[in-house]
Coordinates of C-alpha atoms and ligand atoms in Angstrom, one line a residue:
M1 CA -155.2 -41.7 -6.4
C2 CA -154.8 -45.0 -8.3
G3 CA -157.9 -47.0 -9.1
I4 CA -158.5 -50.7 -9.3
V5 CA -161.3 -52.6 -11.1
G6 CA -161.6 -56.4 -11.6
Y7 CA -164.5 -58.5 -13.0
V8 CA -165.3 -62.1 -13.2
G9 CA -168.6 -63.2 -14.8
P10 CA -170.4 -63.6 -18.1
R11 CA -170.5 -59.9 -19.3
N12 CA -168.1 -58.4 -21.9
V13 CA -165.1 -58.2 -19.5
P14 CA -163.1 -55.4 -21.2
E15 CA -166.3 -53.3 -21.4
V16 CA -167.1 -53.7 -17.7
L17 CA -163.5 -52.9 -16.8
L18 CA -163.4 -49.8 -19.0
N19 CA -166.7 -48.6 -17.6
G20 CA -165.4 -49.2 -14.1
L21 CA -162.2 -47.2 -14.8
K22 CA -164.3 -44.4 -16.2
R23 CA -166.1 -44.1 -12.9
L24 CA -162.7 -44.0 -11.1
E25 CA -161.3 -41.2 -13.4
Y26 CA -162.2 -38.6 -10.8
R27 CA -159.6 -39.9 -8.5
G28 CA -156.9 -38.5 -10.7
Y29 CA -154.4 -40.6 -12.8
D30 CA -151.8 -40.4 -15.6
S31 CA -151.9 -43.8 -17.2
A32 CA -154.3 -46.7 -17.5
G33 CA -154.3 -50.4 -18.4
I34 CA -156.2 -53.6 -18.6
A35 CA -155.4 -57.4 -18.5
T36 CA -157.9 -60.1 -19.3
L37 CA -157.5 -63.9 -19.4
G38 CA -157.5 -65.3 -22.9
K39 CA -157.8 -68.9 -24.1
K40 CA -154.0 -69.4 -24.0
S41 CA -152.4 -66.3 -22.6
I42 CA -153.1 -63.0 -20.8
F43 CA -154.1 -60.1 -23.0
L44 CA -152.4 -56.9 -21.8
R45 CA -152.8 -53.3 -22.9
K46 CA -151.6 -50.3 -21.0
Q47 CA -150.6 -46.8 -21.9
E48 CA -150.0 -43.3 -20.7
G49 CA -153.0 -41.0 -20.8
K50 CA -156.7 -41.3 -20.3
V51 CA -159.2 -44.2 -20.3
D52 CA -160.8 -42.9 -23.5
G53 CA -157.4 -43.4 -25.3
L54 CA -157.2 -46.9 -23.8
R55 CA -160.7 -47.7 -25.1
E56 CA -159.8 -46.4 -28.5
S57 CA -156.9 -48.8 -28.7
L58 CA -159.1 -51.7 -27.6
K59 CA -161.8 -51.4 -30.2
D60 CA -161.1 -54.9 -31.7
L61 CA -161.0 -56.6 -28.3
L62 CA -164.2 -55.0 -27.3
T63 CA -166.1 -56.2 -30.3
S64 CA -164.5 -59.7 -30.2
H65 CA -165.6 -60.2 -26.6
R66 CA -169.1 -61.5 -26.7
D67 CA -171.4 -61.7 -23.7
G68 CA -172.1 -65.1 -22.4
K69 CA -168.6 -66.5 -21.7
S70 CA -167.4 -66.4 -18.2
S71 CA -163.9 -64.9 -17.8
A72 CA -161.9 -62.5 -15.7
G73 CA -159.9 -59.4 -16.0
I74 CA -158.4 -56.5 -14.0
A75 CA -157.7 -52.9 -14.9
H76 CA -156.1 -49.9 -13.3
T77 CA -155.6 -46.1 -13.4
R78 CA -152.2 -45.1 -12.1
W79 CA -151.1 -41.9 -10.4
A80 CA -147.3 -42.1 -10.7
T81 CA -145.3 -42.5 -7.5
H82 CA -142.4 -44.9 -8.2
G83 CA -141.2 -44.1 -11.7
P84 CA -142.7 -41.7 -14.3
P85 CA -146.1 -42.2 -16.0
T86 CA -145.0 -44.5 -18.8
A87 CA -146.7 -47.5 -20.4
A88 CA -144.0 -49.7 -18.8
N89 CA -144.8 -48.4 -15.3
A90 CA -148.5 -48.5 -15.8
H91 CA -150.5 -51.4 -14.4
P92 CA -151.4 -54.3 -14.8
H93 CA -148.0 -55.9 -14.4
V94 CA -147.5 -59.4 -15.7
D95 CA -144.8 -61.7 -14.4
G96 CA -141.9 -62.9 -16.6
S97 CA -143.8 -66.1 -17.6
E98 CA -146.9 -64.0 -18.5
R99 CA -149.2 -66.3 -16.6
L100 CA -150.1 -63.8 -13.9
A101 CA -151.2 -60.2 -13.9
L102 CA -151.6 -57.8 -10.9
V103 CA -152.8 -54.3 -10.2
H104 CA -151.7 -52.6 -7.0
N105 CA -152.6 -49.4 -5.1
G106 CA -150.2 -48.4 -2.3
I107 CA -146.5 -48.7 -1.7
I108 CA -144.3 -51.8 -1.1
E109 CA -141.5 -50.4 1.0
N110 CA -139.1 -53.3 0.9
Y111 CA -139.4 -54.0 -2.8
R112 CA -135.7 -53.5 -3.5
P113 CA -134.4 -56.5 -1.5
I114 CA -137.2 -58.6 -2.8
R115 CA -136.4 -57.6 -6.3
E116 CA -132.7 -58.4 -5.8
H117 CA -133.7 -61.8 -4.4
L118 CA -136.0 -62.5 -7.3
E119 CA -133.4 -61.4 -9.9
S120 CA -130.9 -63.8 -8.3
K121 CA -133.5 -66.5 -9.0
G122 CA -133.7 -65.5 -12.7
H123 CA -136.8 -63.2 -12.7
T124 CA -136.6 -60.2 -15.0
F125 CA -138.4 -56.9 -14.7
R126 CA -139.7 -54.4 -17.2
S127 CA -140.5 -51.5 -15.0
D128 CA -139.2 -49.4 -12.1
T129 CA -142.2 -50.2 -10.0
D130 CA -142.6 -51.8 -6.6
S131 CA -145.9 -53.3 -7.9
E132 CA -144.2 -55.4 -10.5
V133 CA -142.0 -56.8 -7.8
L134 CA -145.1 -57.9 -5.8
G135 CA -146.5 -59.6 -8.9
A136 CA -143.3 -61.4 -9.5
L137 CA -143.1 -62.5 -5.9
I138 CA -146.6 -64.0 -6.1
A139 CA -145.7 -65.7 -9.4
D140 CA -142.6 -67.1 -7.7
Y141 CA -144.7 -68.7 -4.9
L142 CA -147.1 -70.0 -7.5
T143 CA -144.4 -72.1 -9.1
E144 CA -144.2 -74.0 -5.8
K145 CA -147.8 -75.1 -6.5
P146 CA -149.2 -74.3 -3.1
K147 CA -152.3 -76.3 -2.1
G148 CA -154.6 -73.4 -2.3
G149 CA -153.3 -72.2 -5.6
L150 CA -153.4 -68.5 -6.4
L151 CA -155.0 -67.6 -3.0
D152 CA -152.2 -69.2 -1.1
A153 CA -149.5 -67.7 -3.3
V154 CA -150.9 -64.2 -2.7
S155 CA -151.0 -64.8 1.0
L156 CA -147.4 -66.1 1.2
A157 CA -146.2 -63.1 -0.8
L158 CA -148.0 -60.6 1.3
Q159 CA -146.5 -62.1 4.4
K160 CA -143.1 -61.0 3.0
V161 CA -143.9 -57.4 2.1
H162 CA -143.9 -54.2 4.2
G163 CA -146.1 -51.3 3.2
T164 CA -149.6 -50.8 2.0
Y165 CA -151.6 -52.5 -0.7
G166 CA -154.9 -53.0 -2.3
I167 CA -154.4 -55.6 -5.0
A168 CA -156.3 -57.6 -7.6
V169 CA -154.6 -60.6 -9.3
I170 CA -155.6 -63.0 -12.1
S171 CA -153.8 -66.1 -13.2
Q172 CA -154.0 -67.9 -16.5
D173 CA -153.8 -71.1 -14.5
E174 CA -156.9 -70.4 -12.6
P175 CA -159.5 -68.9 -15.0
G176 CA -162.8 -67.8 -13.6
C177 CA -161.4 -66.2 -10.4
L178 CA -159.8 -63.1 -9.0
V179 CA -157.8 -62.8 -5.9
V180 CA -157.9 -59.5 -4.0
A181 CA -156.3 -58.3 -0.8
R182 CA -155.9 -55.2 1.2
R183 CA -153.7 -53.5 3.8
G184 CA -154.1 -49.8 4.1
S185 CA -155.7 -49.3 0.7
P186 CA -159.3 -50.1 0.2
I187 CA -160.8 -53.0 -1.8
V188 CA -164.6 -53.6 -2.1
I189 CA -166.2 -56.7 -3.6
G190 CA -169.5 -56.3 -5.4
V191 CA -171.4 -59.5 -5.3
G192 CA -173.8 -59.9 -8.2
I193 CA -175.9 -62.9 -9.4
D194 CA -173.4 -65.2 -11.0
E195 CA -170.9 -62.4 -11.4
A196 CA -168.6 -60.3 -9.2
I197 CA -166.8 -57.0 -9.5
V198 CA -164.0 -55.8 -7.3
A199 CA -162.7 -52.2 -7.1
S200 CA -160.9 -49.7 -4.9
D201 CA -164.0 -47.6 -4.6
P202 CA -167.7 -48.4 -4.6
A203 CA -168.3 -45.9 -7.4
A204 CA -166.9 -48.5 -9.9
V205 CA -169.1 -51.3 -8.5
V206 CA -172.6 -49.9 -8.4
S207 CA -173.3 -50.2 -12.1
V208 CA -173.1 -54.0 -11.7
T209 CA -174.4 -54.5 -8.2
Q210 CA -175.2 -52.5 -5.0
Q211 CA -174.3 -55.5 -2.7
V212 CA -170.8 -54.9 -1.5
I213 CA -168.3 -56.5 0.9
F214 CA -165.6 -54.2 2.3
L215 CA -162.4 -56.0 3.0
D216 CA -160.5 -55.3 6.2
D217 CA -156.8 -54.9 6.5
N218 CA -154.9 -58.2 6.1
D219 CA -157.9 -59.9 4.3
V220 CA -157.2 -61.9 1.2
A221 CA -160.2 -63.1 -0.9
K222 CA -160.7 -65.5 -3.8
V223 CA -163.6 -64.2 -5.8
T224 CA -165.5 -66.3 -8.3
P225 CA -168.9 -65.5 -10.0
T226 CA -170.7 -67.5 -7.3
K227 CA -168.5 -67.4 -4.2
V228 CA -166.3 -65.1 -2.1
D229 CA -163.8 -66.9 0.1
I230 CA -162.2 -64.5 2.5
R231 CA -159.2 -65.4 4.7
N232 CA -156.6 -63.7 6.8
L233 CA -153.0 -63.9 5.9
E234 CA -152.6 -67.0 8.1
N235 CA -155.2 -68.7 5.9
R236 CA -157.9 -68.7 8.5
P237 CA -161.4 -68.0 7.1
V238 CA -162.9 -64.7 8.2
R239 CA -166.5 -63.5 7.8
R240 CA -167.4 -60.1 6.3
S241 CA -171.0 -59.3 5.7
A242 CA -172.4 -57.6 2.6
H243 CA -173.8 -54.1 2.7
E244 CA -176.2 -52.4 0.4
V245 CA -174.6 -49.2 -1.0
D246 CA -177.4 -46.7 -1.5
W247 CA -175.7 -45.0 -4.4
D248 CA -177.8 -44.8 -7.4
P249 CA -175.5 -45.7 -10.4
E250 CA -176.8 -42.5 -12.0
A251 CA -175.3 -40.5 -9.1
A252 CA -171.9 -41.2 -10.5
T253 CA -172.8 -39.6 -13.9
K254 CA -172.9 -36.0 -14.9
G255 CA -176.7 -36.0 -15.4
G256 CA -176.6 -33.3 -18.1
Y257 CA -174.2 -30.9 -16.3
E258 CA -171.0 -29.9 -18.1
H259 CA -168.9 -31.0 -15.1
F260 CA -169.3 -33.1 -12.1
M261 CA -168.3 -30.1 -10.0
L262 CA -171.2 -28.1 -11.2
K263 CA -173.6 -31.0 -10.7
E264 CA -172.4 -31.4 -7.2
I265 CA -172.7 -27.7 -6.4
F266 CA -176.3 -27.9 -7.6
E267 CA -176.9 -31.1 -5.6
Q268 CA -176.2 -29.3 -2.3
P269 CA -179.7 -28.5 -1.2
E270 CA -180.7 -32.2 -1.6
A271 CA -177.4 -33.3 -0.1
V272 CA -177.9 -31.2 3.1
R273 CA -181.5 -32.4 3.3
N274 CA -180.2 -36.0 3.4
T275 CA -177.5 -35.0 5.9
I276 CA -180.0 -33.5 8.4
R277 CA -182.9 -35.8 7.7
G278 CA -184.1 -37.5 11.0
R279 CA -181.3 -35.9 12.9
L280 CA -183.0 -32.8 14.3
D281 CA -185.7 -32.7 16.9
P282 CA -187.3 -29.3 16.6
E283 CA -189.5 -29.9 19.7
S284 CA -186.6 -30.5 22.1
G285 CA -184.3 -28.2 20.1
N286 CA -181.7 -30.8 19.9
A287 CA -179.8 -33.0 17.5
L288 CA -180.3 -36.8 17.4
L289 CA -176.9 -38.2 16.5
S290 CA -177.2 -41.8 17.6
G291 CA -174.1 -42.8 15.5
L292 CA -171.9 -40.9 18.1
G293 CA -173.1 -43.4 20.7
L294 CA -173.0 -40.7 23.4
E295 CA -175.5 -40.6 26.2
P296 CA -176.3 -37.2 28.0
R297 CA -174.0 -38.3 30.8
D298 CA -171.1 -38.9 28.3
L299 CA -171.7 -35.5 26.7
V300 CA -171.1 -33.6 29.9
E301 CA -168.0 -35.6 30.6
I302 CA -166.3 -34.5 27.4
S303 CA -164.2 -31.5 28.1
R304 CA -162.6 -30.9 24.7
I305 CA -163.4 -31.7 21.1
L306 CA -160.5 -32.0 18.8
M307 CA -161.2 -32.0 15.0
L308 CA -158.8 -33.4 12.5
G309 CA -158.9 -33.1 8.7
C310 CA -157.0 -32.0 5.6
G311 CA -157.9 -29.5 2.9
T312 CA -161.6 -28.8 2.6
S313 CA -162.4 -31.1 5.6
L314 CA -160.0 -29.0 7.7
N315 CA -161.8 -25.8 6.7
A316 CA -165.1 -27.4 7.6
G317 CA -163.6 -28.4 11.0
M318 CA -162.7 -24.8 11.6
V319 CA -166.4 -23.8 11.3
G320 CA -167.2 -26.6 13.7
E321 CA -164.7 -25.4 16.2
F322 CA -166.3 -22.0 16.3
A323 CA -169.8 -23.4 16.6
V324 CA -168.8 -25.8 19.4
E325 CA -167.3 -22.9 21.3
E326 CA -170.3 -20.7 20.7
F327 CA -173.1 -23.2 21.4
A328 CA -171.5 -25.3 24.1
H329 CA -168.7 -23.1 25.6
L330 CA -166.6 -26.2 25.2
F331 CA -162.9 -26.1 24.5
S332 CA -162.5 -27.0 20.9
E333 CA -159.6 -27.1 18.4
V334 CA -159.1 -28.1 14.8
E335 CA -155.8 -29.5 13.6
Q336 CA -154.3 -30.5 10.3
S337 CA -154.1 -34.3 10.4
A338 CA -150.5 -34.7 9.4
E339 CA -149.4 -32.1 11.9
F340 CA -151.3 -34.0 14.7
R341 CA -149.9 -37.4 13.8
Y342 CA -146.3 -36.4 13.9
R343 CA -146.4 -33.9 16.8
N344 CA -146.8 -36.3 19.7
P345 CA -150.0 -34.6 20.6
I346 CA -151.4 -34.3 24.2
I347 CA -154.5 -36.3 24.7
Q348 CA -156.3 -36.1 28.1
R349 CA -159.3 -37.8 29.8
G350 CA -162.4 -36.1 28.4
D351 CA -161.1 -35.6 24.9
L352 CA -163.3 -36.4 21.9
V353 CA -161.4 -36.6 18.6
L354 CA -163.5 -36.2 15.5
A355 CA -161.8 -37.3 12.2
I356 CA -163.4 -35.4 9.3
S357 CA -163.0 -36.9 5.8
Q358 CA -165.2 -37.0 2.7
S359 CA -163.5 -40.1 1.3
G360 CA -162.7 -41.8 4.6
E361 CA -159.4 -42.9 3.1
T362 CA -157.1 -39.9 3.6
I363 CA -153.9 -41.4 5.0
D364 CA -153.0 -38.6 7.3
T365 CA -156.4 -38.4 8.8
L366 CA -156.5 -42.2 9.2
A367 CA -153.1 -42.2 10.9
A368 CA -154.1 -39.2 13.1
L369 CA -157.2 -41.1 14.2
R370 CA -155.1 -44.1 15.1
E371 CA -152.7 -41.9 17.0
A372 CA -155.5 -40.3 19.0
E373 CA -157.1 -43.7 19.7
Q374 CA -153.8 -45.1 20.8
K375 CA -153.3 -42.3 23.2
G376 CA -156.7 -43.1 24.8
A377 CA -159.0 -40.5 23.2
L378 CA -162.6 -41.3 22.5
V379 CA -162.7 -41.1 18.7
A380 CA -165.5 -40.7 16.1
A381 CA -165.6 -39.9 12.4
L382 CA -167.6 -37.6 10.1
V383 CA -167.3 -39.4 6.8
N384 CA -169.2 -39.5 3.5
V385 CA -168.1 -42.8 2.0
V386 CA -169.9 -45.6 3.7
G387 CA -167.7 -48.5 4.7
S388 CA -164.5 -46.5 4.2
T389 CA -161.5 -47.2 6.4
I390 CA -161.8 -44.2 8.7
A391 CA -165.5 -44.9 9.2
R392 CA -164.9 -48.5 10.1
E393 CA -161.9 -47.9 12.3
A394 CA -163.6 -45.1 14.2
G395 CA -166.5 -47.4 14.9
R396 CA -168.7 -44.5 15.8
G397 CA -169.6 -41.4 14.0
I398 CA -171.9 -39.7 11.5
Y399 CA -172.2 -40.4 7.8
L400 CA -172.8 -37.3 5.7
H401 CA -175.1 -38.9 3.2
A402 CA -174.0 -36.4 0.6
G403 CA -174.0 -39.0 -2.1
P404 CA -170.9 -39.7 -4.3
E405 CA -168.6 -36.7 -4.7
I406 CA -166.7 -37.3 -8.0
S407 CA -165.2 -33.9 -8.7
V408 CA -161.7 -33.6 -7.2
A409 CA -162.7 -30.2 -5.8
S410 CA -164.9 -30.9 -2.9
T411 CA -168.1 -29.0 -2.7
K412 CA -171.1 -30.8 -1.3
A413 CA -169.0 -32.6 1.2
F414 CA -168.1 -29.3 2.7
T415 CA -171.6 -28.0 3.1
C416 CA -172.7 -31.4 4.6
Q417 CA -169.7 -31.4 6.9
V418 CA -170.6 -28.0 8.2
A419 CA -174.3 -28.9 8.6
T420 CA -173.2 -32.0 10.5
L421 CA -170.8 -30.1 12.7
L422 CA -173.5 -27.6 13.5
M423 CA -175.6 -30.5 14.7
V424 CA -172.7 -31.8 16.8
A425 CA -172.3 -28.3 18.3
L426 CA -176.0 -28.1 19.0
K427 CA -176.0 -31.5 20.8
F428 CA -173.1 -30.5 23.1
G429 CA -174.7 -27.0 23.5
R430 CA -178.0 -28.5 24.7
S431 CA -176.2 -30.6 27.3
R432 CA -174.5 -27.3 28.6
R433 CA -175.5 -23.7 28.1
L434 CA -178.3 -23.7 25.5
N435 CA -181.8 -23.5 26.7
L436 CA -184.8 -25.0 24.9
V437 CA -185.7 -21.8 23.0
Q438 CA -182.1 -21.3 21.9
G439 CA -181.9 -24.9 20.8
Q440 CA -185.1 -24.6 18.8
R441 CA -183.8 -21.5 17.1
I442 CA -180.6 -23.3 16.0
C443 CA -182.7 -26.3 14.8
R444 CA -184.7 -23.9 12.6
G445 CA -181.5 -22.3 11.4
I446 CA -180.0 -25.7 10.3
E447 CA -183.3 -26.7 8.7
S448 CA -183.2 -23.5 6.6
I449 CA -179.9 -24.4 5.0
P450 CA -181.2 -26.1 1.9
D451 CA -183.5 -23.2 1.0
L452 CA -180.6 -20.7 1.6
I453 CA -178.4 -22.7 -0.8
E454 CA -181.2 -22.7 -3.4
Q455 CA -181.4 -18.9 -3.2
V456 CA -177.6 -18.7 -3.9
L457 CA -177.8 -21.2 -6.8
A458 CA -180.5 -19.0 -8.4
K459 CA -177.8 -16.4 -8.7
N460 CA -175.6 -18.6 -10.8
D461 CA -175.8 -16.4 -13.9
E462 CA -175.0 -13.2 -11.9
I463 CA -172.0 -14.9 -10.3
A464 CA -170.8 -16.0 -13.7
K465 CA -170.9 -12.4 -14.8
V466 CA -168.7 -11.3 -11.9
A467 CA -166.4 -14.2 -12.7
E468 CA -166.1 -12.9 -16.3
A469 CA -164.8 -9.6 -15.1
Y470 CA -162.0 -11.3 -13.1
A471 CA -161.2 -14.4 -15.2
E472 CA -157.9 -12.8 -16.5
M473 CA -156.5 -12.0 -13.0
S474 CA -153.3 -13.7 -11.9
H475 CA -153.6 -13.5 -8.1
C476 CA -156.2 -12.7 -5.5
F477 CA -156.8 -12.7 -1.8
Y478 CA -159.9 -13.9 0.1
I479 CA -160.5 -12.2 3.5
G480 CA -163.0 -12.9 6.2
R481 CA -163.4 -12.9 10.0
G482 CA -165.0 -15.2 12.5
Y483 CA -167.2 -17.8 10.9
L484 CA -166.1 -16.4 7.5
F485 CA -162.4 -16.9 8.0
P486 CA -162.6 -20.6 7.2
V487 CA -164.8 -19.7 4.2
A488 CA -162.0 -17.4 3.0
M489 CA -159.6 -20.3 3.2
E490 CA -162.1 -22.6 1.4
G491 CA -162.9 -20.0 -1.3
A492 CA -159.1 -19.6 -2.1
L493 CA -158.6 -23.4 -2.0
K494 CA -161.4 -23.9 -4.6
L495 CA -160.1 -21.2 -6.9
K496 CA -156.5 -22.4 -6.9
E497 CA -157.4 -26.1 -7.3
I498 CA -159.4 -25.7 -10.4
S499 CA -158.3 -22.5 -12.1
Y500 CA -154.5 -22.7 -11.2
L501 CA -154.7 -19.1 -10.1
H502 CA -152.7 -17.9 -7.2
A503 CA -155.2 -17.4 -4.4
E504 CA -154.7 -17.1 -0.7
G505 CA -157.2 -17.0 2.2
Y506 CA -156.4 -14.7 5.1
H507 CA -158.1 -13.5 8.3
A508 CA -159.0 -9.9 7.3
S509 CA -156.9 -8.6 10.2
E510 CA -153.8 -10.3 8.8
L511 CA -153.7 -8.2 5.7
K512 CA -151.9 -5.4 7.5
H513 CA -149.3 -7.8 8.9
G514 CA -147.7 -8.4 5.5
P515 CA -149.9 -9.5 2.6
I516 CA -151.2 -5.9 1.9
A517 CA -147.7 -5.2 0.5
L518 CA -148.7 -7.1 -2.6
L519 CA -151.9 -5.2 -3.3
Q520 CA -152.1 -3.0 -6.4
K521 CA -154.5 -2.4 -9.3
D522 CA -154.4 -5.9 -10.8
F523 CA -154.5 -7.8 -7.5
P524 CA -158.2 -8.3 -6.6
V525 CA -159.5 -9.0 -3.1
I526 CA -162.6 -11.0 -2.4
A527 CA -164.0 -9.7 0.9
L528 CA -166.5 -11.6 2.9
L529 CA -168.7 -8.9 4.2
N530 CA -171.9 -10.7 5.2
D531 CA -173.6 -9.5 8.3
V532 CA -171.6 -11.4 11.0
P533 CA -169.8 -9.9 14.0
G534 CA -166.7 -8.1 12.7
K535 CA -168.3 -6.9 9.5
E536 CA -167.5 -3.3 10.2
K537 CA -163.9 -4.1 10.7
T538 CA -163.7 -6.0 7.4
I539 CA -165.3 -3.0 5.7
G540 CA -162.4 -1.0 7.2
N541 CA -160.0 -3.5 5.6
V542 CA -161.7 -3.1 2.3
H543 CA -161.0 0.6 2.4
E544 CA -157.4 -0.2 3.0
C545 CA -157.4 -2.4 -0.1
R546 CA -159.0 0.2 -2.2
A547 CA -156.5 2.8 -1.1
R548 CA -153.9 0.5 -2.8
H549 CA -156.1 0.4 -5.9
A550 CA -157.0 -3.3 -5.5
P551 CA -160.3 -4.2 -7.1
V552 CA -162.7 -5.6 -4.5
I553 CA -165.5 -8.2 -4.9
G554 CA -167.7 -8.4 -1.8
V555 CA -169.9 -11.2 -0.7
V556 CA -172.7 -9.2 1.1
T557 CA -175.9 -9.9 2.8
E558 CA -178.9 -9.0 0.6
G559 CA -180.1 -5.5 1.2
D560 CA -176.9 -4.4 3.0
A561 CA -176.3 -1.0 1.2
E562 CA -173.4 -0.1 3.4
A563 CA -171.3 -3.2 2.5
A564 CA -172.4 -3.1 -1.2
G565 CA -171.5 0.5 -1.4
C566 CA -167.8 0.0 -0.6
I567 CA -166.9 -2.6 -3.3
H568 CA -166.6 -2.8 -7.0
H569 CA -168.6 -6.0 -7.6
A570 CA -171.1 -7.6 -5.2
I571 CA -172.3 -11.2 -4.9
S572 CA -175.3 -11.1 -2.5
V573 CA -176.3 -14.0 -0.2
P574 CA -179.5 -14.3 1.8
V575 CA -179.9 -13.1 5.4
C576 CA -179.1 -15.8 8.0
D577 CA -177.6 -16.3 11.4
P578 CA -173.7 -15.9 11.5
Y579 CA -173.1 -19.6 12.2
I580 CA -175.1 -20.5 9.1
A581 CA -173.4 -17.9 6.9
P582 CA -170.4 -20.1 6.0
I583 CA -172.7 -22.3 3.9
P584 CA -174.4 -19.9 1.5
T585 CA -171.2 -17.9 1.3
T586 CA -169.1 -20.9 0.4
V587 CA -171.7 -22.0 -2.3
A588 CA -171.3 -18.5 -3.9
L589 CA -167.5 -18.9 -3.9
Q590 CA -167.8 -22.4 -5.3
L591 CA -169.7 -21.0 -8.3
F592 CA -167.3 -18.1 -8.6
A593 CA -164.3 -20.5 -8.8
Y594 CA -166.1 -22.8 -11.2
H595 CA -166.9 -20.0 -13.6
V596 CA -163.4 -18.5 -13.5
A597 CA -161.9 -22.0 -14.2
R598 CA -164.5 -22.6 -17.0
L599 CA -163.7 -19.3 -18.6
R600 CA -160.0 -20.1 -18.4
G601 CA -160.6 -23.4 -20.1
C602 CA -159.3 -25.5 -17.2
E603 CA -159.9 -29.2 -16.7
I604 CA -162.3 -28.7 -13.9
D605 CA -163.2 -32.2 -12.6
Q606 CA -159.6 -33.5 -12.7
P607 CA -157.2 -30.7 -12.1
R608 CA -153.6 -31.3 -12.8
N609 CA -151.5 -32.9 -10.1
L610 CA -154.5 -33.5 -7.8
A611 CA -156.1 -36.8 -6.7
K612 CA -159.5 -37.2 -5.2
S613 CA -158.3 -39.0 -2.1
V614 CA -154.8 -38.8 -0.9
T615 CA -154.1 -42.3 0.3
V616 CA -150.3 -42.0 0.3
E617 CA -148.1 -39.5 2.2
Ligands
LIG1 O1 -161.5 -37.1 1.6 P1 -161.0 -36.1 2.5 O2 -162.1 -35.1 3.0 O3 -160.2 -36.6 3.7 O4 -160.0 -35.2 1.7 C1 -159.2 -34.2 2.2 C2 -158.6 -33.3 1.2 O5 -157.7 -34.1 0.4 C3 -159.6 -32.7 0.2 O6 -160.6 -32.0 0.9 C4 -159.0 -31.8 -0.8 O7 -158.4 -30.7 -0.2 C5 -160.0 -31.4 -1.9 N1 -159.4 -31.6 -3.2 C6 -160.5 -30.0 -1.7 O8 -161.3 -29.6 -2.7

């Protein structure tokens, strides 16, 4: 979604801001803008389109700004919500007197009455946005010259608004400082030596510093090159400690790959190694997940695990659900977060609710977590982004350590989520029905995941060739059973996201209940035929598809002549236990989707209409 960057310090301010925006591009946006403090007035430039276009229009400003003079600026990438993606609606917004500029993520729900009130006082507006109204309200308080200047004006304005915000504000009357605040939309402050950078996402900060402070809801902070003064909305000082973000700035670059998505697909062996490192004890055949904060006694008292997520995280949760049931014979369910939050769900003593989210900022998953906690559930989170809202609110959980995922289409987060959920299932399994030998076998299975992924990655060229044969299709179905049903869903999600092809995932047995009516010679089916229970039945479904002349691609276990013999094109994956199979199979489908999208000339890393994290409903 929208991205915020702000900088105060001695570097070339526009350059730092544009570099920061570039690192936030992955979140999806349709317009971009920048505002910097000048000697006499605020410099503002904003336009529809990409950050590169904005940079092009700022050539003069970039060369005129020399290093060595301390100044401040803010910048933004906007994903249109209120009003179309025009230059007028793009951020930053300056107030009527052009002394103050603001960038805002989130939604101000009561902006209309505030706008009317301000109009009655003589304020004029240039856009349709709720954000401009917030900027004008702050400017209005600033005219009253509050004791604490811009910081106080921001706090007073925020006390009047309903909704969500992450904001950064500069004022021509207070050069050398930024004011930032959050409620429901993240803000991080990167604290450097005699400089500071603020952003909505650590990815934009790490090129300047890896020391970051995560603001909490209702925090307001004044940030200067040497000091961060954080208060709550009642103006009482609050303490927030700095954390070191272990993201290498290079991790947020393409590193020689054509797309972030491809880079992230190839990072998966290392990502999973990082996920499982130190978390498996092969000797006791158990998982060590101290972040869950559950003692053996707590484990046996939990009677149901409920997993919540959206999109890819929801699909990963489904694999987790099956594994928890298989390993622990424990009642387990997975539910789409928005459905959970609005359904008045039943929570009982003994429920553990696991919120699964790569970004840790998905609004529906965050709200579902809050609903579960409010109803008395024990909650925990499986999150990739350290310090994200879901991670902090859950208070307990497991970080994926997958490294930054920039591509909108999630890849390495899925494999790391599944690896983590297998460890969760193992932990519960060992407290119930799994004996030592069974636990040790599962440990070895999980440890083998990085090698299995490498074997699939080695087939990249072969998978590209299969993709070539199908790049012109218009529709396709993915079918699978058991552990491969969520993979069918994930494979179809990946393909539709990045290639804009119509793809649906089905349980193989569902074909006969309707979808088979669509099959004909130009409607391919991707059948997941690996050696898992139910394979024979899926082979039966393949014959039904072929009888309707549908071309069939099969993902098959290496050496399985029976499965390979019943399909038109095969993608083979290594032999592994059924509960591991979702990982190599998904990696093969990620590569297939990637190559189809590439051959169709699609914008792979930032597909149309999509944002990396969905922070508004
Ligand atoms: O950050 P989260 O895991 O909470 O995000 C959930 C979904 O928005 C996300 O998985 C989305 O479906 C991806 N674009 C899938 O590739």
